[in-house]
mmCIF file of C-alpha atoms in Angstrom:
data_model
loop_
_atom_site.group_PDB
_atom_site.id
_atom_site.type_symbol
_atom_site.label_atom_id
_atom_site.label_comp_id
_atom_site.label_asym_id
_atom_site.label_seq_id
_atom_site.Cartn_x
_atom_site.Cartn_y
_atom_site.Cartn_z
ATOM 1 C CA UNK A 173 -7.842 70.375 -34.439
ATOM 2 C CA UNK A 174 -9.479 73.733 -33.813
ATOM 3 C CA UNK A 175 -12.956 74.448 -35.164
ATOM 4 C CA UNK A 176 -11.370 76.558 -37.921
ATOM 5 C CA UNK A 177 -9.021 73.699 -38.853
ATOM 6 C CA UNK A 178 -11.907 71.236 -38.886
ATOM 7 C CA UNK A 179 -13.950 73.528 -41.118
ATOM 8 C CA UNK A 180 -11.056 73.948 -43.553
ATOM 9 C CA UNK A 181 -10.420 70.192 -43.655
ATOM 10 C CA UNK A 182 -14.091 69.413 -44.248
ATOM 11 C CA UNK A 183 -14.305 71.938 -47.075
ATOM 12 C CA UNK A 184 -11.198 70.525 -48.722
ATOM 13 C CA UNK A 185 -12.513 66.958 -48.509
ATOM 14 C CA UNK A 186 -15.870 67.964 -49.989
ATOM 15 C CA UNK A 187 -14.381 70.057 -52.783
ATOM 16 C CA UNK A 188 -11.607 67.718 -53.911
ATOM 17 C CA UNK A 189 -13.645 64.516 -53.799
ATOM 18 C CA UNK A 190 -16.544 66.145 -55.656
ATOM 19 C CA UNK A 191 -14.250 67.466 -58.388
ATOM 20 C CA UNK A 192 -12.747 63.993 -58.784
ATOM 21 C CA UNK A 193 -16.143 62.289 -58.987
ATOM 22 C CA UNK A 194 -17.319 64.701 -61.674
ATOM 23 C CA UNK A 195 -14.062 64.432 -63.622
ATOM 24 C CA UNK A 196 -13.991 60.621 -63.544
ATOM 25 C CA UNK A 197 -17.658 60.325 -64.449
ATOM 26 C CA UNK A 198 -17.489 62.733 -67.381
ATOM 27 C CA UNK A 199 -20.376 62.124 -69.757
ATOM 28 C CA UNK A 200 -20.863 58.465 -68.818
ATOM 29 C CA UNK A 201 -24.239 57.205 -67.530
ATOM 30 C CA UNK A 202 -22.855 55.886 -64.227
ATOM 31 C CA UNK A 203 -20.848 57.523 -61.465
ATOM 32 C CA UNK A 204 -17.237 56.330 -61.401
ATOM 33 C CA UNK A 205 -15.367 56.028 -58.097
ATOM 34 C CA UNK A 206 -13.512 52.859 -59.065
ATOM 35 C CA UNK A 207 -9.965 53.455 -57.852
ATOM 36 C CA UNK A 208 -7.720 52.452 -54.957
ATOM 37 C CA UNK A 209 -7.056 55.049 -52.256
ATOM 38 C CA UNK A 210 -3.997 53.159 -51.033
ATOM 39 C CA UNK A 211 -1.966 53.293 -54.250
ATOM 40 C CA UNK A 212 -4.136 55.127 -56.783
ATOM 41 C CA UNK A 213 -4.719 52.100 -58.997
ATOM 42 C CA UNK A 214 -7.572 52.677 -61.446
ATOM 43 C CA UNK A 215 -10.042 49.803 -61.318
ATOM 44 C CA UNK A 216 -12.371 50.996 -64.078
ATOM 45 C CA UNK A 217 -10.481 49.130 -66.824
ATOM 46 C CA UNK A 218 -11.763 45.845 -68.212
ATOM 47 C CA UNK A 219 -8.558 44.017 -67.218
ATOM 48 C CA UNK A 220 -9.397 44.351 -63.513
ATOM 49 C CA UNK A 221 -11.383 41.714 -61.580
ATOM 50 C CA UNK A 222 -15.023 41.923 -62.639
ATOM 51 C CA UNK A 223 -16.373 42.912 -59.230
ATOM 52 C CA UNK A 224 -14.070 45.955 -59.129
ATOM 53 C CA UNK A 225 -14.111 46.937 -62.784
ATOM 54 C CA UNK A 226 -16.455 48.886 -64.994
ATOM 55 C CA UNK A 227 -18.139 45.609 -65.894
ATOM 56 C CA UNK A 228 -19.993 45.788 -62.578
ATOM 57 C CA UNK A 229 -22.249 48.652 -61.542
ATOM 58 C CA UNK A 230 -23.361 48.952 -57.913
ATOM 59 C CA UNK A 231 -26.867 50.287 -57.422
ATOM 60 C CA UNK A 232 -25.937 51.429 -53.906
ATOM 61 C CA UNK A 233 -23.261 53.726 -55.317
ATOM 62 C CA UNK A 234 -25.501 55.145 -58.028
ATOM 63 C CA UNK A 235 -28.442 55.811 -55.696
ATOM 64 C CA UNK A 236 -26.262 57.230 -52.950
ATOM 65 C CA UNK A 237 -24.382 59.261 -55.518
ATOM 66 C CA UNK A 238 -27.537 60.913 -56.833
ATOM 67 C CA UNK A 239 -28.472 61.971 -53.310
ATOM 68 C CA UNK A 240 -24.933 63.178 -52.656
ATOM 69 C CA UNK A 241 -24.624 65.218 -55.852
ATOM 70 C CA UNK A 242 -27.989 66.860 -55.225
ATOM 71 C CA UNK A 243 -26.831 67.679 -51.698
ATOM 72 C CA UNK A 244 -23.632 69.270 -52.985
ATOM 73 C CA UNK A 245 -25.622 71.308 -55.489
ATOM 74 C CA UNK A 246 -28.050 72.516 -52.831
ATOM 75 C CA UNK A 247 -25.151 73.526 -50.562
ATOM 76 C CA UNK A 248 -23.373 75.465 -53.305
ATOM 77 C CA UNK A 249 -20.455 73.103 -53.951
ATOM 78 C CA UNK A 250 -19.197 72.344 -57.443
ATOM 79 C CA UNK A 251 -20.199 73.416 -60.930
ATOM 80 C CA UNK A 252 -24.001 73.452 -60.984
ATOM 81 C CA UNK A 253 -24.251 72.747 -64.703
ATOM 82 C CA UNK A 254 -21.956 69.722 -64.533
ATOM 83 C CA UNK A 255 -23.762 68.341 -61.512
ATOM 84 C CA UNK A 256 -27.186 68.696 -63.118
ATOM 85 C CA UNK A 257 -25.952 67.010 -66.286
ATOM 86 C CA UNK A 258 -24.668 64.022 -64.305
ATOM 87 C CA UNK A 259 -27.880 63.869 -62.273
ATOM 88 C CA UNK A 260 -29.901 63.773 -65.499
ATOM 89 C CA UNK A 261 -27.811 61.056 -67.163
ATOM 90 C CA UNK A 262 -27.557 58.775 -64.146
ATOM 91 C CA UNK A 263 -31.182 59.116 -63.071
ATOM 92 C CA UNK A 264 -32.375 58.454 -66.635
ATOM 93 C CA UNK A 265 -30.257 55.314 -66.894
ATOM 94 C CA UNK A 266 -31.416 54.028 -63.497
ATOM 95 C CA UNK A 267 -35.043 54.589 -64.426
ATOM 96 C CA UNK A 268 -34.590 52.619 -67.664
ATOM 97 C CA UNK A 269 -32.951 49.761 -65.788
ATOM 98 C CA UNK A 270 -35.663 49.787 -63.152
ATOM 99 C CA UNK A 271 -38.412 49.753 -65.779
ATOM 100 C CA UNK A 272 -36.809 46.702 -67.400
ATOM 101 C CA UNK A 273 -36.693 44.877 -64.056
ATOM 102 C CA UNK A 274 -40.234 45.208 -62.771
ATOM 103 C CA UNK A 275 -39.602 48.467 -60.940
ATOM 104 C CA UNK A 276 -36.814 47.003 -58.804
ATOM 105 C CA UNK A 277 -33.065 47.421 -58.398
ATOM 106 C CA UNK A 278 -30.351 45.072 -57.134
ATOM 107 C CA UNK A 279 -26.929 45.364 -55.510
ATOM 108 C CA UNK A 280 -24.818 44.368 -58.544
ATOM 109 C CA UNK A 281 -25.597 44.655 -62.229
ATOM 110 C CA UNK A 282 -23.975 44.862 -65.625
ATOM 111 C CA UNK A 283 -23.847 48.243 -67.384
ATOM 112 C CA UNK A 284 -26.852 47.203 -69.482
ATOM 113 C CA UNK A 285 -28.903 46.479 -66.355
ATOM 114 C CA UNK A 286 -28.655 42.698 -65.964
ATOM 115 C CA UNK A 287 -28.683 41.858 -62.244
ATOM 116 C CA UNK A 288 -25.625 39.891 -61.094
ATOM 117 C CA UNK A 289 -24.947 37.434 -58.296
ATOM 118 C CA UNK A 290 -21.995 37.958 -55.992
ATOM 119 C CA UNK A 291 -19.830 35.766 -58.236
ATOM 120 C CA UNK A 292 -20.649 37.915 -61.257
ATOM 121 C CA UNK A 293 -22.993 35.459 -62.973
ATOM 122 C CA UNK A 294 -26.363 36.718 -64.238
ATOM 123 C CA UNK A 295 -29.089 36.446 -61.631
ATOM 124 C CA UNK A 296 -31.936 34.271 -62.893
ATOM 125 C CA UNK A 297 -34.088 33.856 -59.778
ATOM 126 C CA UNK A 298 -36.662 36.470 -58.700
ATOM 127 C CA UNK A 299 -35.612 39.001 -56.091
ATOM 128 C CA UNK A 300 -36.657 37.969 -52.578
ATOM 129 C CA UNK A 301 -39.039 40.187 -50.642
ATOM 130 C CA UNK A 302 -40.641 43.337 -51.979
ATOM 131 C CA UNK A 303 -37.800 45.815 -51.362
ATOM 132 C CA UNK A 304 -34.071 45.857 -50.641
ATOM 133 C CA UNK A 305 -31.307 48.345 -49.881
ATOM 134 C CA UNK A 306 -30.784 49.125 -53.568
ATOM 135 C CA UNK A 307 -34.452 50.055 -53.859
ATOM 136 C CA UNK A 308 -34.129 52.271 -50.794
ATOM 137 C CA UNK A 309 -30.942 54.033 -51.910
ATOM 138 C CA UNK A 310 -32.184 54.487 -55.478
ATOM 139 C CA UNK A 311 -35.615 55.751 -54.403
ATOM 140 C CA UNK A 312 -33.962 58.334 -52.154
ATOM 141 C CA UNK A 313 -31.433 59.273 -54.806
ATOM 142 C CA UNK A 314 -34.040 59.672 -57.528
ATOM 143 C CA UNK A 315 -36.148 61.855 -55.246
ATOM 144 C CA UNK A 316 -33.222 64.166 -54.513
ATOM 145 C CA UNK A 317 -32.287 64.241 -58.200
ATOM 146 C CA UNK A 318 -35.862 65.135 -59.153
ATOM 147 C CA UNK A 319 -35.862 68.004 -56.697
ATOM 148 C CA UNK A 320 -32.507 69.283 -57.977
ATOM 149 C CA UNK A 321 -33.624 69.004 -61.606
ATOM 150 C CA UNK A 322 -37.119 70.366 -60.901
ATOM 151 C CA UNK A 323 -38.461 67.334 -62.755
ATOM 152 C CA UNK A 324 -42.084 66.838 -61.698
ATOM 153 C CA UNK A 325 -42.521 63.519 -63.520
ATOM 154 C CA UNK A 326 -39.396 62.018 -61.951
ATOM 155 C CA UNK A 327 -40.498 63.347 -58.574
ATOM 156 C CA UNK A 328 -43.830 61.516 -58.828
ATOM 157 C CA UNK A 329 -42.092 58.281 -59.816
ATOM 158 C CA UNK A 330 -39.524 58.602 -57.034
ATOM 159 C CA UNK A 331 -42.144 59.339 -54.370
ATOM 160 C CA UNK A 332 -44.188 56.310 -55.436
ATOM 161 C CA UNK A 333 -41.030 54.149 -55.437
ATOM 162 C CA UNK A 334 -40.049 55.396 -51.988
ATOM 163 C CA UNK A 335 -43.566 54.871 -50.660
ATOM 164 C CA UNK A 336 -43.597 51.229 -51.805
ATOM 165 C CA UNK A 337 -40.146 50.677 -50.334
ATOM 166 C CA UNK A 338 -41.021 52.271 -46.993
ATOM 167 C CA UNK A 339 -44.221 50.216 -46.802
ATOM 168 C CA UNK A 340 -42.245 47.016 -47.399
ATOM 169 C CA UNK A 341 -39.819 47.958 -44.631
ATOM 170 C CA UNK A 342 -42.617 48.656 -42.170
ATOM 171 C CA UNK A 343 -44.387 45.388 -42.987
ATOM 172 C CA UNK A 344 -41.146 43.344 -42.766
ATOM 173 C CA UNK A 345 -41.216 42.518 -46.494
ATOM 174 C CA UNK A 346 -37.729 43.982 -46.948
ATOM 175 C CA UNK A 347 -34.833 41.583 -47.688
ATOM 176 C CA UNK A 348 -31.239 42.795 -47.858
ATOM 177 C CA UNK A 349 -29.546 42.419 -51.237
ATOM 178 C CA UNK A 350 -26.004 43.109 -50.015
ATOM 179 C CA UNK A 351 -23.434 40.602 -51.278
ATOM 180 C CA UNK A 352 -20.555 39.589 -48.980
ATOM 181 C CA UNK A 353 -17.006 40.700 -49.790
ATOM 182 C CA UNK A 354 -15.529 40.352 -46.284
ATOM 183 C CA UNK A 355 -15.795 37.057 -44.319
ATOM 184 C CA UNK A 356 -15.501 39.028 -41.069
ATOM 185 C CA UNK A 357 -18.604 41.040 -41.950
ATOM 186 C CA UNK A 358 -21.518 38.614 -42.526
ATOM 187 C CA UNK A 359 -24.204 40.486 -44.441
ATOM 188 C CA UNK A 360 -26.261 37.852 -46.265
ATOM 189 C CA UNK A 361 -29.990 37.731 -45.550
ATOM 190 C CA UNK A 362 -31.030 35.248 -42.855
ATOM 191 C CA UNK A 363 -34.584 34.075 -42.212
ATOM 192 C CA UNK A 364 -35.873 35.420 -38.916
ATOM 193 C CA UNK A 365 -33.300 38.231 -38.687
ATOM 194 C CA UNK A 366 -34.788 41.727 -38.852
ATOM 195 C CA UNK A 367 -32.173 44.470 -38.837
ATOM 196 C CA UNK A 368 -32.590 48.068 -37.770
ATOM 197 C CA UNK A 369 -30.671 49.333 -40.809
ATOM 198 C CA UNK A 370 -33.594 49.758 -43.238
ATOM 199 C CA UNK A 371 -35.626 51.668 -40.648
ATOM 200 C CA UNK A 372 -32.652 53.934 -39.911
ATOM 201 C CA UNK A 373 -31.787 54.660 -43.541
ATOM 202 C CA UNK A 374 -35.435 55.220 -44.425
ATOM 203 C CA UNK A 375 -35.583 58.089 -41.912
ATOM 204 C CA UNK A 376 -33.535 60.312 -44.211
ATOM 205 C CA UNK A 377 -35.740 59.564 -47.216
ATOM 206 C CA UNK A 378 -38.873 60.064 -45.152
ATOM 207 C CA UNK A 379 -37.608 63.435 -43.930
ATOM 208 C CA UNK A 380 -36.835 64.514 -47.507
ATOM 209 C CA UNK A 381 -40.274 63.421 -48.731
ATOM 210 C CA UNK A 382 -41.969 65.237 -45.852
ATOM 211 C CA UNK A 383 -40.102 68.468 -46.582
ATOM 212 C CA UNK A 384 -40.781 68.203 -50.311
ATOM 213 C CA UNK A 385 -44.487 67.348 -50.172
ATOM 214 C CA UNK A 386 -45.659 68.751 -46.840
ATOM 215 C CA UNK A 387 -47.666 65.533 -46.424
ATOM 216 C CA UNK A 388 -47.814 64.568 -42.747
ATOM 217 C CA UNK A 389 -48.102 60.860 -43.590
ATOM 218 C CA UNK A 390 -44.335 60.812 -44.096
ATOM 219 C CA UNK A 391 -43.703 62.273 -40.651
ATOM 220 C CA UNK A 392 -46.092 59.770 -39.086
ATOM 221 C CA UNK A 393 -44.203 56.909 -40.727
ATOM 222 C CA UNK A 394 -40.907 58.334 -39.581
ATOM 223 C CA UNK A 395 -42.188 58.528 -36.022
ATOM 224 C CA UNK A 396 -43.242 54.878 -36.165
ATOM 225 C CA UNK A 397 -39.846 53.815 -37.508
ATOM 226 C CA UNK A 398 -38.004 55.854 -34.896
ATOM 227 C CA UNK A 399 -40.146 54.442 -32.104
ATOM 228 C CA UNK A 400 -39.631 50.893 -33.352
ATOM 229 C CA UNK A 401 -35.839 51.160 -33.236
ATOM 230 C CA UNK A 402 -35.804 52.883 -29.843
ATOM 231 C CA UNK A 403 -38.215 50.293 -28.419
ATOM 232 C CA UNK A 404 -36.964 47.029 -29.922
ATOM 233 C CA UNK A 405 -33.264 47.611 -30.619
ATOM 234 C CA UNK A 406 -32.081 49.490 -27.533
ATOM 235 C CA UNK A 407 -31.048 47.761 -24.314
ATOM 236 C CA UNK A 408 -31.035 49.807 -21.091
ATOM 237 C CA UNK A 409 -29.972 47.059 -18.673
ATOM 238 C CA UNK A 410 -26.523 48.580 -18.036
ATOM 239 C CA UNK A 411 -27.844 52.032 -17.277
ATOM 240 C CA UNK A 412 -26.960 53.578 -20.631
ATOM 241 C CA UNK A 413 -28.714 52.900 -23.953
ATOM 242 C CA UNK A 414 -27.005 50.341 -26.178
ATOM 243 C CA UNK A 415 -28.298 49.660 -29.683
ATOM 244 C CA UNK A 416 -28.050 46.170 -31.164
ATOM 245 C CA UNK A 417 -28.397 45.322 -34.830
ATOM 246 C CA UNK A 418 -31.150 42.747 -35.131
ATOM 247 C CA UNK A 419 -34.326 41.341 -33.641
ATOM 248 C CA UNK A 420 -36.519 38.383 -34.507
ATOM 249 C CA UNK A 421 -39.896 38.916 -36.181
ATOM 250 C CA UNK A 422 -41.530 38.813 -32.735
ATOM 251 C CA UNK A 423 -39.334 41.712 -31.595
ATOM 252 C CA UNK A 424 -37.032 39.756 -29.290
ATOM 253 C CA UNK A 425 -33.252 40.281 -29.580
ATOM 254 C CA UNK A 426 -31.517 38.234 -32.271
ATOM 255 C CA UNK A 427 -28.502 36.526 -30.719
ATOM 256 C CA UNK A 428 -25.776 34.889 -32.795
ATOM 257 C CA UNK A 429 -23.713 32.175 -31.088
ATOM 258 C CA UNK A 430 -24.603 33.651 -27.714
ATOM 259 C CA UNK A 431 -23.603 37.159 -28.782
ATOM 260 C CA UNK A 432 -25.720 40.279 -29.123
ATOM 261 C CA UNK A 433 -24.052 42.229 -31.910
ATOM 262 C CA UNK A 434 -23.824 45.988 -31.965
ATOM 263 C CA UNK A 435 -22.308 47.909 -34.855
ATOM 264 C CA UNK A 436 -21.123 51.098 -33.114
ATOM 265 C CA UNK A 437 -20.964 52.939 -36.434
ATOM 266 C CA UNK A 438 -24.569 52.078 -37.246
ATOM 267 C CA UNK A 439 -25.653 53.168 -33.775
ATOM 268 C CA UNK A 440 -23.861 56.482 -34.221
ATOM 269 C CA UNK A 441 -25.303 56.913 -37.718
ATOM 270 C CA UNK A 442 -28.775 56.195 -36.334
ATOM 271 C CA UNK A 443 -28.340 58.839 -33.642
ATOM 272 C CA UNK A 444 -27.482 61.449 -36.263
ATOM 273 C CA UNK A 445 -30.241 60.559 -38.721
ATOM 274 C CA UNK A 446 -32.820 60.338 -35.937
ATOM 275 C CA UNK A 447 -31.826 63.727 -34.529
ATOM 276 C CA UNK A 448 -32.026 65.189 -38.035
ATOM 277 C CA UNK A 449 -35.496 63.694 -38.494
ATOM 278 C CA UNK A 450 -36.638 65.167 -35.175
ATOM 279 C CA UNK A 451 -35.474 68.593 -36.361
ATOM 280 C CA UNK A 452 -37.669 68.211 -39.467
ATOM 281 C CA UNK A 453 -40.541 67.053 -37.268
ATOM 282 C CA UNK A 454 -40.204 70.097 -35.023
ATOM 283 C CA UNK A 455 -39.928 72.485 -37.970
ATOM 284 C CA UNK A 456 -43.121 71.035 -39.452
ATOM 285 C CA UNK A 457 -44.971 71.879 -36.243
ATOM 286 C CA UNK A 458 -46.384 68.405 -35.785
ATOM 287 C CA UNK A 459 -48.621 68.140 -32.734
ATOM 288 C CA UNK A 460 -46.957 66.454 -29.820
ATOM 289 C CA UNK A 461 -45.352 67.023 -26.490
ATOM 290 C CA UNK A 462 -42.292 69.262 -26.417
ATOM 291 C CA UNK A 463 -41.179 67.301 -23.375
ATOM 292 C CA UNK A 464 -41.380 64.013 -25.311
ATOM 293 C CA UNK A 465 -39.395 65.497 -28.198
ATOM 294 C CA UNK A 466 -36.703 66.690 -25.812
ATOM 295 C CA UNK A 467 -36.657 63.299 -24.079
ATOM 296 C CA UNK A 468 -36.047 61.533 -27.402
ATOM 297 C CA UNK A 469 -33.236 63.936 -28.203
ATOM 298 C CA UNK A 470 -31.591 63.371 -24.844
ATOM 299 C CA UNK A 471 -31.879 59.595 -25.306
ATOM 300 C CA UNK A 472 -30.248 59.823 -28.731
ATOM 301 C CA UNK A 473 -27.494 62.019 -27.311
ATOM 302 C CA UNK A 474 -26.835 59.395 -24.619
ATOM 303 C CA UNK A 475 -26.800 56.716 -27.313
ATOM 304 C CA UNK A 476 -24.234 58.783 -29.214
ATOM 305 C CA UNK A 477 -22.013 59.128 -26.168
ATOM 306 C CA UNK A 478 -22.335 55.456 -25.234
ATOM 307 C CA UNK A 479 -21.455 54.053 -28.649
ATOM 308 C CA UNK A 480 -18.586 56.447 -29.143
ATOM 309 C CA UNK A 481 -17.221 55.068 -25.865
ATOM 310 C CA UNK A 482 -17.836 51.464 -26.953
ATOM 311 C CA UNK A 483 -16.500 51.807 -30.479
ATOM 312 C CA UNK A 484 -13.815 54.488 -30.738
ATOM 313 C CA UNK A 485 -10.208 53.337 -30.409
ATOM 314 C CA UNK A 486 -7.996 56.389 -29.744
ATOM 315 C CA UNK A 487 -4.722 54.556 -30.412
ATOM 316 C CA UNK A 488 -5.207 53.684 -34.073
ATOM 317 C CA UNK A 489 -7.930 56.323 -34.410
ATOM 318 C CA UNK A 490 -11.178 54.824 -35.649
ATOM 319 C CA UNK A 491 -14.431 53.095 -34.743
ATOM 320 C CA UNK A 492 -14.546 49.287 -34.679
ATOM 321 C CA UNK A 493 -17.006 47.442 -36.883
ATOM 322 C CA UNK A 494 -18.744 45.288 -34.282
ATOM 323 C CA UNK A 495 -18.996 44.754 -30.536
ATOM 324 C CA UNK A 496 -20.673 42.032 -28.447
ATOM 325 C CA UNK A 497 -22.998 43.589 -25.872
ATOM 326 C CA UNK A 498 -23.146 40.336 -23.867
ATOM 327 C CA UNK A 499 -19.471 39.375 -23.812
ATOM 328 C CA UNK A 500 -18.433 43.070 -23.682
ATOM 329 C CA UNK A 501 -15.715 42.596 -26.275
ATOM 330 C CA UNK A 502 -14.851 43.644 -29.799
ATOM 331 C CA UNK A 503 -15.922 41.145 -32.455
ATOM 332 C CA UNK A 504 -14.511 42.807 -35.580
ATOM 333 C CA UNK A 505 -11.715 45.288 -34.875
ATOM 334 C CA UNK A 506 -11.510 46.609 -38.432
ATOM 335 C CA UNK A 507 -12.349 50.314 -38.665
ATOM 336 C CA UNK A 508 -14.310 51.506 -41.714
ATOM 337 C CA UNK A 509 -14.079 55.179 -42.598
ATOM 338 C CA UNK A 510 -17.775 56.023 -42.859
ATOM 339 C CA UNK A 511 -18.592 55.915 -39.146
ATOM 340 C CA UNK A 512 -16.344 58.920 -38.449
ATOM 341 C CA UNK A 513 -18.187 61.549 -40.547
ATOM 342 C CA UNK A 514 -21.521 60.062 -39.468
ATOM 343 C CA UNK A 515 -20.475 60.515 -35.830
ATOM 344 C CA UNK A 516 -19.328 64.076 -36.456
ATOM 345 C CA UNK A 517 -22.772 64.836 -37.882
ATOM 346 C CA UNK A 518 -24.501 63.176 -34.933
ATOM 347 C CA UNK A 519 -22.451 65.270 -32.507
ATOM 348 C CA UNK A 520 -23.322 68.477 -34.362
ATOM 349 C CA UNK A 521 -27.012 67.529 -34.424
ATOM 350 C CA UNK A 522 -26.960 66.782 -30.683
ATOM 351 C CA UNK A 523 -25.349 70.132 -29.899
ATOM 352 C CA UNK A 524 -27.815 71.978 -32.146
ATOM 353 C CA UNK A 525 -30.672 70.267 -30.301
ATOM 354 C CA UNK A 526 -29.399 71.560 -26.964
ATOM 355 C CA UNK A 527 -28.239 68.184 -25.662
ATOM 356 C CA UNK A 528 -24.844 69.308 -24.393
ATOM 357 C CA UNK A 529 -21.252 69.711 -25.502
ATOM 358 C CA UNK A 530 -19.892 66.988 -27.784
ATOM 359 C CA UNK A 531 -16.771 68.794 -28.934
ATOM 360 C CA UNK A 532 -14.591 65.997 -27.535
ATOM 361 C CA UNK A 533 -16.287 63.495 -29.854
ATOM 362 C CA UNK A 534 -16.122 65.893 -32.791
ATOM 363 C CA UNK A 535 -12.449 66.565 -32.166
ATOM 364 C CA UNK A 536 -11.507 62.902 -31.858
ATOM 365 C CA UNK A 537 -13.410 61.868 -34.977
ATOM 366 C CA UNK A 538 -12.342 64.868 -37.064
ATOM 367 C CA UNK A 539 -8.717 64.254 -36.140
ATOM 368 C CA UNK A 540 -8.969 60.567 -37.039
ATOM 369 C CA UNK A 541 -10.787 61.261 -40.303
ATOM 370 C CA UNK A 542 -8.311 63.898 -41.472
ATOM 371 C CA UNK A 543 -5.043 62.588 -40.045
ATOM 372 C CA UNK A 544 -5.553 58.809 -40.193
ATOM 373 C CA UNK A 545 -8.015 58.094 -43.005
ATOM 374 C CA UNK A 546 -7.863 60.904 -45.574
ATOM 375 C CA UNK A 547 -5.252 60.437 -48.293
ATOM 376 C CA UNK A 548 -4.543 63.919 -49.622
ATOM 377 C CA UNK A 549 -2.456 62.323 -52.395
ATOM 378 C CA UNK A 550 -5.612 60.626 -53.687
ATOM 379 C CA UNK A 551 -7.932 63.614 -53.977
ATOM 380 C CA UNK A 552 -8.782 63.584 -50.250
ATOM 381 C CA UNK A 553 -10.698 60.313 -50.423
ATOM 382 C CA UNK A 554 -10.586 58.199 -47.271
ATOM 383 C CA UNK A 555 -9.116 54.726 -46.953
ATOM 384 C CA UNK A 556 -12.152 52.459 -46.894
ATOM 385 C CA UNK A 557 -10.854 50.385 -43.981
ATOM 386 C CA UNK A 558 -7.976 50.360 -41.504
ATOM 387 C CA UNK A 559 -7.177 47.341 -39.357
ATOM 388 C CA UNK A 560 -6.800 47.146 -35.581
ATOM 389 C CA UNK A 561 -3.220 48.416 -35.799
ATOM 390 C CA UNK A 562 -4.284 51.386 -37.919
ATOM 391 C CA UNK A 563 -2.860 50.075 -41.197
ATOM 392 C CA UNK A 564 -4.905 50.801 -44.355
ATOM 393 C CA UNK A 565 -6.151 47.488 -45.762
ATOM 394 C CA UNK A 566 -8.127 46.456 -48.837
ATOM 395 C CA UNK A 567 -11.094 45.212 -46.850
ATOM 396 C CA UNK A 568 -14.362 46.159 -48.541
ATOM 397 C CA UNK A 569 -16.848 47.490 -45.959
ATOM 398 C CA UNK A 570 -19.858 47.164 -48.287
ATOM 399 C CA UNK A 571 -19.080 48.107 -51.905
ATOM 400 C CA UNK A 572 -15.721 48.034 -53.747
ATOM 401 C CA UNK A 573 -16.357 51.471 -55.278
ATOM 402 C CA UNK A 574 -15.371 54.474 -53.181
ATOM 403 C CA UNK A 575 -17.908 56.671 -51.431
ATOM 404 C CA UNK A 576 -19.624 58.973 -53.964
ATOM 405 C CA UNK A 577 -19.918 61.723 -51.358
ATOM 406 C CA UNK A 578 -22.744 60.080 -49.418
ATOM 407 C CA UNK A 579 -21.405 59.093 -45.998
ATOM 408 C CA UNK A 580 -18.533 61.563 -45.908
ATOM 409 C CA UNK A 581 -19.587 64.687 -47.752
ATOM 410 C CA UNK A 582 -23.303 64.769 -46.927
ATOM 411 C CA UNK A 583 -22.419 64.365 -43.250
ATOM 412 C CA UNK A 584 -19.807 67.122 -43.400
ATOM 413 C CA UNK A 585 -22.118 69.433 -45.362
ATOM 414 C CA UNK A 586 -24.737 69.033 -42.630
ATOM 415 C CA UNK A 587 -22.089 69.832 -40.023
ATOM 416 C CA UNK A 588 -20.993 72.989 -41.829
ATOM 417 C CA UNK A 589 -24.635 74.094 -42.058
ATOM 418 C CA UNK A 590 -25.188 73.507 -38.348
ATOM 419 C CA UNK A 591 -22.010 75.421 -37.548
ATOM 420 C CA UNK A 592 -23.150 78.364 -39.667
ATOM 421 C CA UNK A 593 -20.308 77.877 -42.143
ATOM 422 C CA UNK A 594 -22.551 77.611 -45.226
#
């Protein structure tokens, strides 16, 4: 695909998916992306299995969706009035649910805010830890919604929520709340396993808080999180940087059955979010060495190149879910959609930072996203997962609901901005 073709494809994906999200959501208090990209089946009805139907609300989707809708609004996509109305309704409902649950959120819940276990039963036990991914996604989403709505009270609440969540991450009081839907993708919390994911995802919220408030404490925290991942989660023994998912509380690598697991998509996502954070850091004029900043950017660009090489499969066109850095083999050959737009963003960020030409990576990932994953018959949403042969399959990468514009559209919007197309 040429740059012009990529730009046109990205715009079409953003526009059609956004219109569908707004149309499906209507005047309801939760975002609705509950349908099947393979055959168009609508899962929102009560007759569907509970975990797919409207009887289950996913906090990840709602928090991510708030951030995504605010990002679309800021970039000039969609009907501003409709977007603001949805932001108001969803953020208000989430705040009521959070207030009724001690200021916390959880992965699955009923529409009236009762937290649910993975089997759909009401959750009676207290939430473990002091923060989880739902807290992180909802804190970020509420902050972006507050900025879009110019709601000072919501902004204060969201900043305080994000600050508590970030503190819990930094002090290792964070416990994942993700519930498993795919046996090949073990996600349940394990004692002694500290993942890089919360630190990575927090970087985007930290950058937003820093830009909004001008308070340097956010940038300082972001620098600590970035340094932690680069120091503890990156192996250089093979000459090129390779990022692995987890460490033990003492900072040593967390091995599982003799394997050191890397998620190439997460590594590529980290490269993009870290490069974006460094751009915010530079714009803020934080004191520091220009040489050190450039060195970090070059390291992240090498990480991008390395994990594209490890994870991308040109035949079926996609990025595998997991790879063993010790055995040098694929562990889970399924290919989720989200790693492709995240990689495209990382490549654009690396080029904008002066780290070289990554058009080969952009071209490969854009071609796979548009030609292999995007179903133009289903409003340009992507198949959630394709298997090793390239066949679309109903494997749930994290949440049954479709992406509310978070991984795909926010990444592509950033790319269009960096390319000067917005």
